[in-house]
N, C-alpha and C. Protein backbone atom coordinates (compact mmCIF):
# COMPACT_ATOMS: atom_id res chain seq x y z
N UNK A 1 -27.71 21.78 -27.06
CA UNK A 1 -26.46 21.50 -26.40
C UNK A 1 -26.56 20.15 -25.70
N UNK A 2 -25.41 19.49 -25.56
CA UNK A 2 -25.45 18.30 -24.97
C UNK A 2 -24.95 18.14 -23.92
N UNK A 3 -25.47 17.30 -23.03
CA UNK A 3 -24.61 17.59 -21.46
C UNK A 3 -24.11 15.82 -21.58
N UNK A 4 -23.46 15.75 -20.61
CA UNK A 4 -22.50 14.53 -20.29
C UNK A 4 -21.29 14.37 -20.77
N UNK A 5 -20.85 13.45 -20.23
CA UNK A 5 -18.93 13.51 -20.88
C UNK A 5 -18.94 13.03 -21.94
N UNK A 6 -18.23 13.46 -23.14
CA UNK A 6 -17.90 12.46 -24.11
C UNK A 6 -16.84 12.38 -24.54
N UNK A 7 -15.88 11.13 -24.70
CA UNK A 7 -14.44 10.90 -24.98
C UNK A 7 -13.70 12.21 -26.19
N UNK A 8 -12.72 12.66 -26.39
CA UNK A 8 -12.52 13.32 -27.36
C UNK A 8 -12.05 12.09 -28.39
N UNK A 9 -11.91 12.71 -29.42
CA UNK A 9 -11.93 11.52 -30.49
C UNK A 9 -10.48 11.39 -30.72
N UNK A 10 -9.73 11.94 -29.56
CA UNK A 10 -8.31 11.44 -30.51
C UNK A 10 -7.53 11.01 -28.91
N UNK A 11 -8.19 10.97 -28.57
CA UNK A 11 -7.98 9.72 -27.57
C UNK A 11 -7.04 10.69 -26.23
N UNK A 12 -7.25 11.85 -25.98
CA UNK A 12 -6.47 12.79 -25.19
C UNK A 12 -7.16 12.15 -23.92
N UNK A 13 -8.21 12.22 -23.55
CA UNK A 13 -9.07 11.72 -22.30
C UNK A 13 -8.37 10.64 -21.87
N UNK A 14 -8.04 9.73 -22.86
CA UNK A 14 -7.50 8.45 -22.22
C UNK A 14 -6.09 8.91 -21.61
N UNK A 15 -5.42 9.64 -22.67
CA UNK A 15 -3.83 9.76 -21.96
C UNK A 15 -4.29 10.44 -20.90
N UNK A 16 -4.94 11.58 -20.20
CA UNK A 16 -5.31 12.64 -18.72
C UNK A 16 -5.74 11.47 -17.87
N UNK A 17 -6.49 10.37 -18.56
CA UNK A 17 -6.94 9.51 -17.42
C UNK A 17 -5.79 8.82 -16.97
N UNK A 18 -4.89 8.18 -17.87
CA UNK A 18 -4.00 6.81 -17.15
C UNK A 18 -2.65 7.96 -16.22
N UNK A 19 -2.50 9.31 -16.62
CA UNK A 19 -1.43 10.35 -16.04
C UNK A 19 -2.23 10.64 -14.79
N UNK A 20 -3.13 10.99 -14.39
CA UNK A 20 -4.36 11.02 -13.34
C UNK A 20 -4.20 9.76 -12.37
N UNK A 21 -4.20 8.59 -12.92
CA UNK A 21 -4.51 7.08 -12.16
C UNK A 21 -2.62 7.32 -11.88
N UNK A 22 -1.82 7.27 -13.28
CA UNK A 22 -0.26 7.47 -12.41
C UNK A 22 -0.17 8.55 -11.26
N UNK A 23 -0.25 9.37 -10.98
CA UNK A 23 0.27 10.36 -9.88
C UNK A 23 -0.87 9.82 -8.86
N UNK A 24 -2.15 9.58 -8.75
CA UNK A 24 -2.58 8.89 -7.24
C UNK A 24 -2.02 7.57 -7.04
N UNK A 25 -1.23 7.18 -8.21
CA UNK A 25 -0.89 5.74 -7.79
C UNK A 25 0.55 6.26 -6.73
N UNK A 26 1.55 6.62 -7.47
CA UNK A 26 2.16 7.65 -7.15
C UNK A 26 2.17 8.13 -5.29
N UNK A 27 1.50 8.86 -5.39
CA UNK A 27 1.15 9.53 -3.95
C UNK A 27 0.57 8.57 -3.37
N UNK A 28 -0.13 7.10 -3.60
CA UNK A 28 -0.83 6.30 -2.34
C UNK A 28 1.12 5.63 -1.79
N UNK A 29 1.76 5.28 -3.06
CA UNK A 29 2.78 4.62 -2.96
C UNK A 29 3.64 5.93 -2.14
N UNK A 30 3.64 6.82 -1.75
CA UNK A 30 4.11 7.61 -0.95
C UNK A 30 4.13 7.67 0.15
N UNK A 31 2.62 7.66 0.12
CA UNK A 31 2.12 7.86 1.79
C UNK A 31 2.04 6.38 2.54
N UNK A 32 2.27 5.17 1.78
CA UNK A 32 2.48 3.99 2.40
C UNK A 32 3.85 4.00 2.86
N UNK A 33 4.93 4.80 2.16
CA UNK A 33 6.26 4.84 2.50
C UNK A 33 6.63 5.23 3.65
N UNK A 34 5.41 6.95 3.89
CA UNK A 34 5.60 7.96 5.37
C UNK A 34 5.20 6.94 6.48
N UNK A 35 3.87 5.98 6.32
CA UNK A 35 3.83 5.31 7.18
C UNK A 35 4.38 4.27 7.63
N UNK A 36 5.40 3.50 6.56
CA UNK A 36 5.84 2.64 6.99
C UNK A 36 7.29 3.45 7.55
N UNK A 37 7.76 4.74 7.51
CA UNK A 37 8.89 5.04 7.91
C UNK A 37 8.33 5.68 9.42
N UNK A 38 7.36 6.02 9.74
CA UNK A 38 6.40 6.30 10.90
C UNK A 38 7.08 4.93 11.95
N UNK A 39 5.89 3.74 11.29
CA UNK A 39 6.34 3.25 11.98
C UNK A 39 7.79 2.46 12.37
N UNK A 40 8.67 2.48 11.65
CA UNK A 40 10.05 2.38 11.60
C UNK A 40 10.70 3.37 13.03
N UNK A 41 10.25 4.09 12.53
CA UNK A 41 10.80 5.36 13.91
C UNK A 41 10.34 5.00 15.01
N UNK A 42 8.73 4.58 15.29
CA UNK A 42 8.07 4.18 16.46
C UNK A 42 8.56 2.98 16.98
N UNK A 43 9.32 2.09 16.48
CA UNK A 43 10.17 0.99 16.68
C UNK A 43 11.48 1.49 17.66
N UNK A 44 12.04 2.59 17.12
CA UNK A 44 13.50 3.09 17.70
C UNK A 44 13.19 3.96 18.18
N UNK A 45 12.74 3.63 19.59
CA UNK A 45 12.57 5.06 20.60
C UNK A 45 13.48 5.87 21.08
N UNK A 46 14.81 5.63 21.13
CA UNK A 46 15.94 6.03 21.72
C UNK A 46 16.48 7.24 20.64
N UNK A 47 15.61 7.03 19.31
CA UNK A 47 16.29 8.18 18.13
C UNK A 47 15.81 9.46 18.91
N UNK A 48 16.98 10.69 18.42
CA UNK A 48 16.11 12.27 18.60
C UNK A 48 14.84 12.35 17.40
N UNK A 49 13.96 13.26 17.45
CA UNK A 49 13.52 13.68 16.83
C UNK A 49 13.88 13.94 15.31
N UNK A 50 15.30 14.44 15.53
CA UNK A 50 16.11 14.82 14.39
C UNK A 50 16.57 13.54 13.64
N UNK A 51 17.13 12.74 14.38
CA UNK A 51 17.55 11.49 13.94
C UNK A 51 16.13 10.82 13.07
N UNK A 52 14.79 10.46 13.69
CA UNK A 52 14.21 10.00 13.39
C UNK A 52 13.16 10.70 12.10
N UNK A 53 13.27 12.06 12.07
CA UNK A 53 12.79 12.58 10.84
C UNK A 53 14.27 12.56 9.31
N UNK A 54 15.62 12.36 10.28
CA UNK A 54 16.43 11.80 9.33
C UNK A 54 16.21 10.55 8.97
N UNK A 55 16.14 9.60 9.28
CA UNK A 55 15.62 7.87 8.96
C UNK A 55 14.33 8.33 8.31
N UNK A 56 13.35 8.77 8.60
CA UNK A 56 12.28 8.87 7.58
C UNK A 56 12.05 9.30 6.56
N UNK A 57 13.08 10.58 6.25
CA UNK A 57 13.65 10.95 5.12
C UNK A 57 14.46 9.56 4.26
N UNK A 58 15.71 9.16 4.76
CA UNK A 58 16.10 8.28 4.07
C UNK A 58 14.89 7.00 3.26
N UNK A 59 14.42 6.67 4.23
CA UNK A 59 13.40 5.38 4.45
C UNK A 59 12.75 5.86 3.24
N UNK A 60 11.80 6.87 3.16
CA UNK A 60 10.66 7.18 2.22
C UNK A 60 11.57 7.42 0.85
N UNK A 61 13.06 8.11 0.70
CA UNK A 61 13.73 8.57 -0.53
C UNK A 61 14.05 6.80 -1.25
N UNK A 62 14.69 6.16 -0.17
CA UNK A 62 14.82 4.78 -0.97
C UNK A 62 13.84 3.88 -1.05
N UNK A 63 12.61 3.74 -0.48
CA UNK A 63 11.38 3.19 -0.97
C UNK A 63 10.97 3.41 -2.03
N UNK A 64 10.90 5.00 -2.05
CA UNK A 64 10.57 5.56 -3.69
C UNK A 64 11.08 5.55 -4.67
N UNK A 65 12.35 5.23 -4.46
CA UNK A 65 13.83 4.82 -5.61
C UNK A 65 12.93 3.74 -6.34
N UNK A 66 12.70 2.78 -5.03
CA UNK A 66 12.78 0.95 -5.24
C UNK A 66 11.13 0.99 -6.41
N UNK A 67 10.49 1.67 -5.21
CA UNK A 67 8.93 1.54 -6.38
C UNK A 67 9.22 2.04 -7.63
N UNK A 68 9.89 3.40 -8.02
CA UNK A 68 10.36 3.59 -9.06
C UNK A 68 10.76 2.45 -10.58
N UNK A 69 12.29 1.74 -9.38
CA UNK A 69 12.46 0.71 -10.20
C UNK A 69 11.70 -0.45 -10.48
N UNK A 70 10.53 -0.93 -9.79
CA UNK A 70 9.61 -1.45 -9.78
C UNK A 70 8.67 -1.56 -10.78
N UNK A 71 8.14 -0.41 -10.89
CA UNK A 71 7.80 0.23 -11.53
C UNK A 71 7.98 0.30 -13.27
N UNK A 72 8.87 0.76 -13.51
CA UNK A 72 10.11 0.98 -14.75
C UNK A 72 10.04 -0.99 -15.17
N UNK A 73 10.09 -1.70 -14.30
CA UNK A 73 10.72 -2.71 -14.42
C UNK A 73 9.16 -3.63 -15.34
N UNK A 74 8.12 -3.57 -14.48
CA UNK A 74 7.09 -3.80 -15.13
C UNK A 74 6.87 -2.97 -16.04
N UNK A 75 6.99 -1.90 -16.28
CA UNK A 75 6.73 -1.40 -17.58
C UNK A 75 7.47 -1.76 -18.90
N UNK A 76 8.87 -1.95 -18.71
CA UNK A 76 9.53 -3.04 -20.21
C UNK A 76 8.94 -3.97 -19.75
N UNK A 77 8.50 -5.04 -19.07
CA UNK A 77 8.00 -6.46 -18.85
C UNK A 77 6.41 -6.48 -20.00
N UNK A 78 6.03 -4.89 -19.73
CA UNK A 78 4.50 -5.42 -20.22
C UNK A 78 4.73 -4.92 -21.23
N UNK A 79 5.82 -4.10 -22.43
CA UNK A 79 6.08 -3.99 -23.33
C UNK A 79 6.98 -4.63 -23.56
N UNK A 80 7.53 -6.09 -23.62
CA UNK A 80 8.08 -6.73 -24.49
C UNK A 80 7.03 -7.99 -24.00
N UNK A 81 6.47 -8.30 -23.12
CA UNK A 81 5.18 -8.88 -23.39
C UNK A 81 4.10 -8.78 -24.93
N UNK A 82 4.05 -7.10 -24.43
CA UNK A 82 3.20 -7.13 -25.73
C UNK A 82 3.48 -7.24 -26.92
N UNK A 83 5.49 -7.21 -27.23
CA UNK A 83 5.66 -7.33 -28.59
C UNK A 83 5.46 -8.82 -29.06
N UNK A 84 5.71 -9.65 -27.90
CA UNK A 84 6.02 -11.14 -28.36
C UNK A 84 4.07 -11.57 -28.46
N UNK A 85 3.19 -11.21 -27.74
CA UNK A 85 1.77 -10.98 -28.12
C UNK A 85 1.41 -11.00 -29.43
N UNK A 86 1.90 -10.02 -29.91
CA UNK A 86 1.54 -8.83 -30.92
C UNK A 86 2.33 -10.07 -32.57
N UNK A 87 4.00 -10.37 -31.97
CA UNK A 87 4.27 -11.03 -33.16
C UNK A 87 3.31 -12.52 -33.15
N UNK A 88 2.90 -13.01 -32.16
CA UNK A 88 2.06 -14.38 -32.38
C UNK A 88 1.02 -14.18 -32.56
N UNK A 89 0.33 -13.37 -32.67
CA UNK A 89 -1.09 -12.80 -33.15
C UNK A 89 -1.00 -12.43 -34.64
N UNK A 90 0.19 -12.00 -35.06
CA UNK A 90 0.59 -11.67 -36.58
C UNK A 90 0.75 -13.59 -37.46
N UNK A 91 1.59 -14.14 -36.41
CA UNK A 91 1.73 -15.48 -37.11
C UNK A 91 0.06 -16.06 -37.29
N UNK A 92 -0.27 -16.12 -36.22
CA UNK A 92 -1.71 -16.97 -36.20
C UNK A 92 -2.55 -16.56 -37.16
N UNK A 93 -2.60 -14.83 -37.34
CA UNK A 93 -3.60 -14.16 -38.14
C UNK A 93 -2.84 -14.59 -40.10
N UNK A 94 -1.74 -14.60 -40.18
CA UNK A 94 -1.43 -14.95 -41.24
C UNK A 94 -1.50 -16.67 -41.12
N UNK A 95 -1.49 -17.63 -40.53
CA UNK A 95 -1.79 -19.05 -40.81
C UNK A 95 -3.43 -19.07 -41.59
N UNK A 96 -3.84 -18.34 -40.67
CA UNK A 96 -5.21 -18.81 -40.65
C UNK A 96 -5.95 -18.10 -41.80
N UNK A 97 -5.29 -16.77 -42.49
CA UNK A 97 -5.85 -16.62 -43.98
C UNK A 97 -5.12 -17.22 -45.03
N UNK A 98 -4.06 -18.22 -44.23
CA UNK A 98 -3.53 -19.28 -45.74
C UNK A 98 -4.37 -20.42 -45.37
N UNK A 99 -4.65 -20.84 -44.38
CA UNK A 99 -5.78 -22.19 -44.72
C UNK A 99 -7.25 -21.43 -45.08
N UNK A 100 -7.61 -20.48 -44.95
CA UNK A 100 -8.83 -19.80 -45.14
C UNK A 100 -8.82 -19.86 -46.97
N UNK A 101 -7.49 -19.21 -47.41
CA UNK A 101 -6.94 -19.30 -48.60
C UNK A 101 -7.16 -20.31 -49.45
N UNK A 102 -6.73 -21.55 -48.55
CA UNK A 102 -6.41 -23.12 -49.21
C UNK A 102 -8.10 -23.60 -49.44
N UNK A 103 -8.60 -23.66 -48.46
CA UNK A 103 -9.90 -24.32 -47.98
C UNK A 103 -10.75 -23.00 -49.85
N UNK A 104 -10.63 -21.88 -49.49
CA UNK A 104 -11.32 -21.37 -50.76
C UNK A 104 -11.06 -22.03 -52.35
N UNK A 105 -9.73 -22.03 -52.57
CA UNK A 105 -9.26 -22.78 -53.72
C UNK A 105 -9.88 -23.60 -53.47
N UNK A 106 -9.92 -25.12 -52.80
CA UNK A 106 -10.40 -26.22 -52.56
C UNK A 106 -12.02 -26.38 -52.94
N UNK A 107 -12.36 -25.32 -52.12
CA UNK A 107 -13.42 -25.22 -52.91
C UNK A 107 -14.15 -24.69 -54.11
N UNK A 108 -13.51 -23.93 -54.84
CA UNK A 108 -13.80 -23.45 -56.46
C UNK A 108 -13.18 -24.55 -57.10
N UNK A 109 -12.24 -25.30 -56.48
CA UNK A 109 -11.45 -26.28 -57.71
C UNK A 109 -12.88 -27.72 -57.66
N UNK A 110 -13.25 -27.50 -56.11
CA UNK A 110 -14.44 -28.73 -56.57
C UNK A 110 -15.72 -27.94 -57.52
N UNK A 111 -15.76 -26.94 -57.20
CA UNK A 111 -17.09 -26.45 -58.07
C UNK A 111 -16.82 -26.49 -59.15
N UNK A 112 -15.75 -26.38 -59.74
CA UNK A 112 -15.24 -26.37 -61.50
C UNK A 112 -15.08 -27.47 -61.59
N UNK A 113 -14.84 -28.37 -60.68
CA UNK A 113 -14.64 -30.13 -61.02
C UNK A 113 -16.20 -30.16 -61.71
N UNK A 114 -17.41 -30.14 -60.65
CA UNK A 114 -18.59 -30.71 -60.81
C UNK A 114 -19.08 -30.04 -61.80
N UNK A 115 -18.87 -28.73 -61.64
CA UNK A 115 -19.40 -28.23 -63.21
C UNK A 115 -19.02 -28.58 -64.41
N UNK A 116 -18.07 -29.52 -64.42
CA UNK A 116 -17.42 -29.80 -65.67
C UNK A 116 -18.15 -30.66 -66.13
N UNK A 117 -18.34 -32.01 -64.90
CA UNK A 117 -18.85 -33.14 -65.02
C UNK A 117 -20.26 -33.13 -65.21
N UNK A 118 -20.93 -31.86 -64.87
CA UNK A 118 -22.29 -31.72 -65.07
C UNK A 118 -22.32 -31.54 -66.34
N UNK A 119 -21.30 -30.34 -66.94
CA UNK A 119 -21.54 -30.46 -68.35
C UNK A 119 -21.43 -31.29 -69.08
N UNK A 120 -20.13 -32.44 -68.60
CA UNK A 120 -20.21 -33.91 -69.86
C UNK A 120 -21.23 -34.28 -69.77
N UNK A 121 -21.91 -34.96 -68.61
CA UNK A 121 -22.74 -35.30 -68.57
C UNK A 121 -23.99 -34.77 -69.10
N UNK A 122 -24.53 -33.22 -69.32
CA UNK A 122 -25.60 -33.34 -70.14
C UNK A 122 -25.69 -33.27 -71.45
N UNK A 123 -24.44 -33.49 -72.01
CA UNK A 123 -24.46 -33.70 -73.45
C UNK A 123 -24.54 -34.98 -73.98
């Protein structure tokens, strides 16, 4: 039997890991919200209690909207990033097996040159 972790082969580990890293990302971006609505309240001393667990409610619901959209917003950014990536990596990878292409011809057309000339020549 073997002990230690090993990736599954169809790549499930990776999706549990980056859903894992989302929800603590998630909850740190939460609890930066409670505190910044903490101290929001500690600012307005004159609120009730009630008032000020109302503002912290609001405060933390539209912070989390905003990271949301934030969020969302970098995520099409880094997928149409990656398509325009992805198509210039396709151009470059096709340039470069037509001069890879050219440069081969170029060179069988000189080897059949010299072989030719080798042959006039030893007759």
């Amino acid at each position: 039997m073997k002990h230690g972790w090993h990736p599954a082969p169809d790549g499930r580990d990776s999706v549990l890991a980056a859903e894992a890293e989302g929800y603590l990302l998630a909850r740190a971006h939460r609890e930066q919200a409670h505190r910044e609505a903490e101290d929001l309240c500690a600012r307005l001393p004159w609120l009730t209690t009630a008032q000020a667990e109302d503002v912290a409610h609001h405060y933390v619901r539209q912070r989390n909207h905003l990271t949301r959209l934030m969020f969302e917003e970098t995520l099409r950014r880094a997928a149409q990033l990656r398509q325009e990536y992805e198509s210039r990596y396709a151009v470059l990878r096709r340039d470069l097996l037509r001069r890879h292409a050219s440069v081969a011809s170029a060179v069988l057309a000189c080897a059949a040159g010299v072989s030719a000339a080798a042959a006039v020549f030893a007759r």
